[in-house]
CSV table of N, CA and C in Angstrom, one decimal:
chain,number,residue,atom,x,y,z
A,1,UNK,N,-4.0,38.6,73.4
A,1,UNK,CA,-4.3,40.1,73.2
A,1,UNK,C,-5.7,40.4,73.6
A,2,UNK,N,-6.6,39.6,73.5
A,2,UNK,CA,-8.0,39.9,73.8
A,2,UNK,C,-8.2,40.2,75.2
A,3,UNK,N,-7.7,39.5,76.0
A,3,UNK,CA,-7.7,39.9,77.5
A,3,UNK,C,-7.2,41.2,77.8
A,4,UNK,N,-6.1,41.5,77.4
A,4,UNK,CA,-5.4,42.9,77.5
A,4,UNK,C,-6.4,44.0,76.9
A,5,UNK,N,-7.0,43.8,75.8
A,5,UNK,CA,-7.9,44.8,75.3
A,5,UNK,C,-9.1,45.0,76.1
A,6,UNK,N,-9.7,43.8,76.6
A,6,UNK,CA,-10.9,43.9,77.5
A,6,UNK,C,-10.5,44.7,78.7
A,7,UNK,N,-9.4,44.5,79.3
A,7,UNK,CA,-8.9,45.1,80.6
A,7,UNK,C,-8.8,46.7,80.2
A,8,UNK,N,-8.2,47.0,79.2
A,8,UNK,CA,-8.0,48.4,78.7
A,8,UNK,C,-9.3,49.1,78.4
A,9,UNK,N,-10.3,48.4,77.7
A,9,UNK,CA,-11.6,49.1,77.4
A,9,UNK,C,-12.4,49.1,78.6
A,10,UNK,N,-12.4,48.2,79.5
A,10,UNK,CA,-13.2,48.2,80.7
A,10,UNK,C,-12.8,49.4,81.5
A,11,UNK,N,-11.3,49.6,81.7
A,11,UNK,CA,-10.8,50.7,82.4
A,11,UNK,C,-11.4,52.1,81.7
A,12,UNK,N,-11.4,52.1,80.4
A,12,UNK,CA,-11.7,53.3,79.8
A,12,UNK,C,-13.2,53.6,79.8
A,13,UNK,N,-14.1,52.5,80.2
A,13,UNK,CA,-15.5,52.7,80.1
A,13,UNK,C,-16.0,53.6,81.2
A,14,UNK,N,-15.1,53.9,82.3
A,14,UNK,CA,-15.8,54.8,83.3
A,14,UNK,C,-15.3,56.2,83.2
A,15,UNK,N,-16.2,57.1,83.2
A,15,UNK,CA,-15.8,58.5,83.0
A,15,UNK,C,-14.8,59.1,83.9
A,16,UNK,N,-14.9,58.6,85.3
A,16,UNK,CA,-14.0,59.1,86.3
A,16,UNK,C,-12.6,58.7,85.9
A,17,UNK,N,-12.4,57.5,85.3
A,17,UNK,CA,-11.1,57.0,85.0
A,17,UNK,C,-10.6,57.7,83.9
A,18,UNK,N,-11.5,58.0,82.8
A,18,UNK,CA,-11.0,58.8,81.7
A,18,UNK,C,-10.6,60.2,82.0
A,19,UNK,N,-11.2,60.8,83.0
A,19,UNK,CA,-10.9,62.1,83.5
A,19,UNK,C,-9.7,62.1,84.1
A,20,UNK,N,-9.2,61.1,84.9
A,20,UNK,CA,-8.0,60.9,85.6
A,20,UNK,C,-7.0,60.8,84.6
A,21,UNK,N,-7.2,60.0,83.4
A,21,UNK,CA,-6.1,59.9,82.5
A,21,UNK,C,-6.1,61.3,81.8
A,22,UNK,N,-6.9,62.0,81.5
A,22,UNK,CA,-6.9,63.3,81.0
A,22,UNK,C,-5.9,64.3,81.8
A,23,UNK,N,-6.3,64.2,83.2
A,23,UNK,CA,-5.4,64.9,84.0
A,23,UNK,C,-3.9,64.5,84.0
A,24,UNK,N,-3.7,63.3,83.9
A,24,UNK,CA,-2.4,62.8,84.0
A,24,UNK,C,-1.5,63.2,82.5
A,25,UNK,N,-2.4,63.5,81.6
A,25,UNK,CA,-1.7,64.1,80.3
A,25,UNK,C,-0.7,65.2,80.6
A,26,UNK,N,-1.0,66.0,81.4
A,26,UNK,CA,-0.4,67.3,81.8
A,26,UNK,C,1.0,66.8,82.5
A,27,UNK,N,0.9,66.0,83.5
A,27,UNK,CA,2.0,65.8,84.3
A,27,UNK,C,1.9,64.6,85.3
A,28,UNK,N,2.9,64.1,85.9
A,28,UNK,CA,2.8,63.1,87.0
A,28,UNK,C,2.0,63.7,88.1
A,29,UNK,N,1.2,63.0,88.9
A,29,UNK,CA,0.5,63.7,90.0
A,29,UNK,C,0.5,62.8,91.2
A,30,UNK,N,0.6,63.4,92.3
A,30,UNK,CA,0.3,62.7,93.6
A,30,UNK,C,-1.1,62.2,93.6
A,31,UNK,N,-1.2,61.2,94.3
A,31,UNK,CA,-2.6,60.6,94.5
A,31,UNK,C,-3.6,61.5,95.1
A,32,UNK,N,-3.2,62.2,95.9
A,32,UNK,CA,-4.1,63.2,96.7
A,32,UNK,C,-4.5,64.3,95.7
A,33,UNK,N,-3.6,64.8,94.8
A,33,UNK,CA,-3.8,65.7,93.8
A,33,UNK,C,-4.8,65.1,92.7
A,34,UNK,N,-4.8,63.9,92.4
A,34,UNK,CA,-5.6,63.3,91.4
A,34,UNK,C,-7.0,63.3,92.2
A,35,UNK,N,-7.1,63.1,93.4
A,35,UNK,CA,-8.4,62.9,94.1
A,35,UNK,C,-9.1,64.2,94.3
A,36,UNK,N,-8.3,65.3,94.3
A,36,UNK,CA,-8.7,66.7,94.6
A,36,UNK,C,-10.0,67.0,94.0
A,37,UNK,N,-10.1,67.1,92.7
A,37,UNK,CA,-11.3,67.6,92.0
A,37,UNK,C,-12.4,66.7,92.1
A,38,UNK,N,-12.4,65.5,92.5
A,38,UNK,CA,-13.7,64.7,92.6
A,38,UNK,C,-14.3,64.6,94.0
A,39,UNK,N,-15.5,64.6,94.0
A,39,UNK,CA,-16.4,64.5,95.1
A,39,UNK,C,-16.6,63.0,95.5
A,40,UNK,N,-15.5,62.3,95.9
A,40,UNK,CA,-15.5,61.1,96.4
A,40,UNK,C,-14.2,60.9,97.3
A,41,UNK,N,-14.2,59.8,98.2
A,41,UNK,CA,-13.3,59.6,99.1
A,41,UNK,C,-11.9,59.3,98.4
A,42,UNK,N,-10.8,59.4,99.1
A,42,UNK,CA,-9.5,59.0,98.6
A,42,UNK,C,-9.5,57.4,98.3
A,43,UNK,N,-10.2,56.6,99.2
A,43,UNK,CA,-10.4,55.2,98.9
A,43,UNK,C,-11.0,54.8,97.6
A,44,UNK,N,-12.1,55.6,97.3
A,44,UNK,CA,-12.8,55.4,96.1
A,44,UNK,C,-11.8,55.7,94.9
A,45,UNK,N,-11.1,56.8,95.0
A,45,UNK,CA,-10.2,57.3,93.9
A,45,UNK,C,-9.0,56.0,93.8
A,46,UNK,N,-8.6,55.6,94.9
A,46,UNK,CA,-7.6,54.5,95.0
A,46,UNK,C,-8.1,53.3,94.2
A,47,UNK,N,-9.3,53.0,94.3
A,47,UNK,CA,-9.9,51.9,93.6
A,47,UNK,C,-9.8,52.1,92.1
A,48,UNK,N,-10.2,53.4,91.7
A,48,UNK,CA,-10.0,53.7,90.2
A,48,UNK,C,-8.6,53.7,89.7
A,49,UNK,N,-7.6,54.1,90.5
A,49,UNK,CA,-6.2,54.1,90.2
A,49,UNK,C,-5.6,52.6,90.1
A,50,UNK,N,-6.3,51.7,90.9
A,50,UNK,CA,-5.8,50.3,90.9
A,50,UNK,C,-6.4,49.7,89.5
A,51,UNK,N,-7.5,50.0,89.1
A,51,UNK,CA,-8.0,49.4,87.8
A,51,UNK,C,-7.2,50.0,86.6
A,52,UNK,N,-6.9,51.2,86.7
A,52,UNK,CA,-6.1,51.9,85.7
A,52,UNK,C,-4.6,51.2,85.6
A,53,UNK,N,-4.1,51.1,86.8
A,53,UNK,CA,-2.7,50.4,86.8
A,53,UNK,C,-2.8,48.9,86.3
A,54,UNK,N,-3.8,48.2,86.6
A,54,UNK,CA,-3.9,46.8,86.2
A,54,UNK,C,-4.1,46.8,84.7
A,55,UNK,N,-4.6,47.9,84.2
A,55,UNK,CA,-4.8,47.9,82.6
A,55,UNK,C,-3.5,48.4,82.0
A,56,UNK,N,-2.6,48.8,82.8
A,56,UNK,CA,-1.4,49.4,82.2
A,56,UNK,C,-1.4,50.7,81.7
A,57,UNK,N,-2.4,51.4,82.1
A,57,UNK,CA,-2.7,52.8,81.6
A,57,UNK,C,-1.8,53.8,82.4
A,58,UNK,N,-1.7,53.5,83.7
A,58,UNK,CA,-0.9,54.3,84.6
A,58,UNK,C,0.1,53.4,85.3
A,59,UNK,N,1.1,54.0,85.8
A,59,UNK,CA,2.0,53.3,86.9
A,59,UNK,C,2.0,54.3,88.1
A,60,UNK,N,2.3,53.7,89.2
A,60,UNK,CA,2.3,54.3,90.4
A,60,UNK,C,3.6,53.9,91.1
A,61,UNK,N,4.2,55.1,91.8
A,61,UNK,CA,5.6,54.8,92.5
A,61,UNK,C,5.5,55.6,93.6
A,62,UNK,N,6.2,55.2,94.7
A,62,UNK,CA,6.1,56.0,96.0
A,62,UNK,C,7.5,56.7,95.8
A,63,UNK,N,7.4,58.0,96.2
A,63,UNK,CA,8.7,59.0,96.3
A,63,UNK,C,8.6,59.5,97.7
A,64,UNK,N,9.2,59.1,98.6
A,64,UNK,CA,9.2,59.5,100.1
A,64,UNK,C,7.9,58.9,100.6
A,65,UNK,N,7.1,59.7,101.1
A,65,UNK,CA,5.8,59.5,101.7
A,65,UNK,C,4.6,59.6,100.7
A,66,UNK,N,4.9,60.0,99.5
A,66,UNK,CA,3.9,60.3,98.6
A,66,UNK,C,3.8,59.3,97.4
A,67,UNK,N,2.6,59.1,97.1
A,67,UNK,CA,2.5,58.0,95.9
A,67,UNK,C,2.1,58.8,94.7
A,68,UNK,N,2.9,58.7,93.7
A,68,UNK,CA,2.7,59.5,92.5
A,68,UNK,C,2.2,58.5,91.3
A,69,UNK,N,1.2,59.1,90.5
A,69,UNK,CA,0.7,58.4,89.3
A,69,UNK,C,1.3,58.9,87.9
A,70,UNK,N,1.6,58.1,87.2
A,70,UNK,CA,2.1,58.6,85.8
A,70,UNK,C,1.4,57.9,84.6
A,71,UNK,N,1.0,58.7,83.7
A,71,UNK,CA,0.3,58.1,82.5
A,71,UNK,C,1.3,57.2,81.6
A,72,UNK,N,0.9,56.2,81.2
A,72,UNK,CA,1.6,55.1,80.4
A,72,UNK,C,0.9,55.1,79.0
A,73,UNK,N,1.2,56.1,78.2
A,73,UNK,CA,0.7,56.2,76.8
A,73,UNK,C,0.8,55.0,75.9
A,74,UNK,N,1.8,54.2,76.1
A,74,UNK,CA,1.9,53.0,75.2
A,74,UNK,C,1.0,52.0,75.4
A,75,UNK,N,0.3,52.0,76.6
A,75,UNK,CA,-0.8,51.1,76.8
A,75,UNK,C,-1.9,51.1,76.0
A,76,UNK,N,-2.1,52.3,75.4
A,76,UNK,CA,-3.2,52.6,74.5
A,76,UNK,C,-2.9,52.1,73.1
A,77,UNK,N,-1.6,51.7,72.7
A,77,UNK,CA,-1.2,51.6,71.4
A,77,UNK,C,-1.9,50.3,70.8
A,78,UNK,N,-2.0,49.2,71.6
A,78,UNK,CA,-2.6,48.0,71.1
A,78,UNK,C,-4.3,48.2,70.9
A,79,UNK,N,-4.8,49.0,71.8
A,79,UNK,CA,-6.3,49.5,71.6
A,79,UNK,C,-6.4,50.3,70.3
A,80,UNK,N,-5.5,51.2,70.1
A,80,UNK,CA,-5.6,52.1,69.0
A,80,UNK,C,-5.3,51.3,67.6
A,81,UNK,N,-4.5,50.4,67.7
A,81,UNK,CA,-4.1,49.6,66.5
A,81,UNK,C,-5.5,48.7,66.1
A,82,UNK,N,-6.2,48.2,67.1
A,82,UNK,CA,-7.4,47.6,66.9
A,82,UNK,C,-8.5,48.4,66.4
A,83,UNK,N,-8.5,49.6,66.9
A,83,UNK,CA,-9.6,50.5,66.3
A,83,UNK,C,-9.4,51.1,65.0
A,84,UNK,N,-8.0,51.1,64.7
A,84,UNK,CA,-7.7,51.6,63.2
A,84,UNK,C,-8.2,50.7,62.1
A,85,UNK,N,-8.4,49.3,62.6
A,85,UNK,CA,-9.0,48.5,61.6
A,85,UNK,C,-10.3,48.9,61.0
A,86,UNK,N,-11.0,49.6,61.9
A,86,UNK,CA,-12.4,50.2,61.5
A,86,UNK,C,-12.2,51.3,60.7
A,87,UNK,N,-11.1,51.9,60.7
A,87,UNK,CA,-11.0,53.2,59.7
A,87,UNK,C,-11.1,53.0,58.3
A,88,UNK,N,-11.3,51.8,57.9
A,88,UNK,CA,-11.6,51.5,56.5
A,88,UNK,C,-12.9,52.0,56.0
A,89,UNK,N,-13.7,52.3,57.0
A,89,UNK,CA,-15.1,52.6,56.7
A,89,UNK,C,-15.1,54.1,56.7
A,90,UNK,N,-16.3,54.6,56.1
A,90,UNK,CA,-16.4,56.2,56.1
A,90,UNK,C,-16.6,56.6,57.5
A,91,UNK,N,-16.1,57.8,57.8
A,91,UNK,CA,-16.4,58.4,59.1
A,91,UNK,C,-17.9,58.5,59.4
A,92,UNK,N,-18.3,58.2,60.5
A,92,UNK,CA,-19.7,58.3,60.9
A,92,UNK,C,-19.9,59.6,61.5
A,93,UNK,N,-21.0,60.4,61.1
A,93,UNK,CA,-21.3,61.6,61.8
A,93,UNK,C,-22.1,61.4,63.1
A,94,UNK,N,-21.5,61.3,64.2
A,94,UNK,CA,-22.1,61.0,65.3
A,94,UNK,C,-23.1,62.1,65.7
A,95,UNK,N,-22.5,63.4,65.6
A,95,UNK,CA,-23.5,64.6,65.9
A,95,UNK,C,-24.8,64.6,65.1
A,96,UNK,N,-24.7,64.3,63.8
A,96,UNK,CA,-25.8,64.2,63.1
A,96,UNK,C,-26.7,63.1,63.2
A,97,UNK,N,-26.1,61.9,63.7
A,97,UNK,CA,-26.8,60.9,64.1
A,97,UNK,C,-27.7,61.1,65.4
A,98,UNK,N,-27.0,61.8,66.4
A,98,UNK,CA,-27.7,62.2,67.6
A,98,UNK,C,-28.8,63.1,67.3
A,99,UNK,N,-28.6,64.1,66.4
A,99,UNK,CA,-29.8,65.0,66.0
A,99,UNK,C,-30.9,64.1,65.5
A,100,UNK,N,-30.5,63.2,64.6
A,100,UNK,CA,-31.5,62.5,64.0
A,100,UNK,C,-32.4,61.7,65.0
A,101,UNK,N,-31.6,61.1,65.9
A,101,UNK,CA,-32.5,60.3,67.0
A,101,UNK,C,-33.3,61.2,67.8
A,102,UNK,N,-32.7,62.5,68.2
A,102,UNK,CA,-33.5,63.2,69.0
A,102,UNK,C,-34.9,63.6,68.3
A,103,UNK,N,-34.8,63.9,67.0
A,103,UNK,CA,-36.0,64.2,66.2
A,103,UNK,C,-37.0,63.0,66.2
A,104,UNK,N,-36.3,61.8,65.9
A,104,UNK,CA,-37.2,60.5,65.7
A,104,UNK,C,-37.7,60.1,67.0
A,105,UNK,N,-37.0,60.3,68.1
A,105,UNK,CA,-37.5,59.8,69.4
A,105,UNK,C,-38.3,60.9,70.3
A,106,UNK,N,-38.4,62.2,69.6
A,106,UNK,CA,-39.1,63.1,70.5
A,106,UNK,C,-40.6,62.6,70.6
A,107,UNK,N,-41.0,63.1,71.7
A,107,UNK,CA,-42.5,62.8,71.9
A,107,UNK,C,-43.5,63.5,70.9
A,108,UNK,N,-44.5,62.7,70.5
A,108,UNK,CA,-45.5,63.3,69.5
A,108,UNK,C,-46.3,64.2,70.3
A,109,UNK,N,-46.5,65.6,69.9
A,109,UNK,CA,-47.5,66.3,70.7
A,109,UNK,C,-48.9,65.8,70.5
A,110,UNK,N,-49.7,66.0,71.5
A,110,UNK,CA,-50.9,65.5,71.4
A,110,UNK,C,-51.9,66.6,70.7
A,111,UNK,N,-52.8,66.2,69.9
A,111,UNK,CA,-53.8,67.2,69.3
A,111,UNK,C,-54.7,67.6,70.4
A,112,UNK,N,-54.9,68.8,70.6
A,112,UNK,CA,-55.9,69.5,71.5
A,112,UNK,C,-57.2,70.0,70.8
A,113,UNK,N,-58.2,69.4,71.5
A,113,UNK,CA,-59.4,69.7,70.8
A,113,UNK,C,-59.8,71.2,70.9
């Protein structure tokens, strides 16, 4: 189980791959359509798709001359179950924590004579 979780979380760690998954929530997409909104080569997008496929988060199939990508939502089930174990704790206010850090880490203004 640990290796599979590591693979899923590693795939989710990249913002480009998370955006691809969000796009695939809508519907299956051709690889060229997945690549369209990104400012990177088709080869670079293909590398991201390979990582998502290895993690089981998407599947790819060839239909005629076109390669299609499909979201595999069940792949997130194991990660979701693992994360739910932490639900026993009070919800953490991340926005409030971010505001606190911004205040605490803000540069101290220098006194001017």
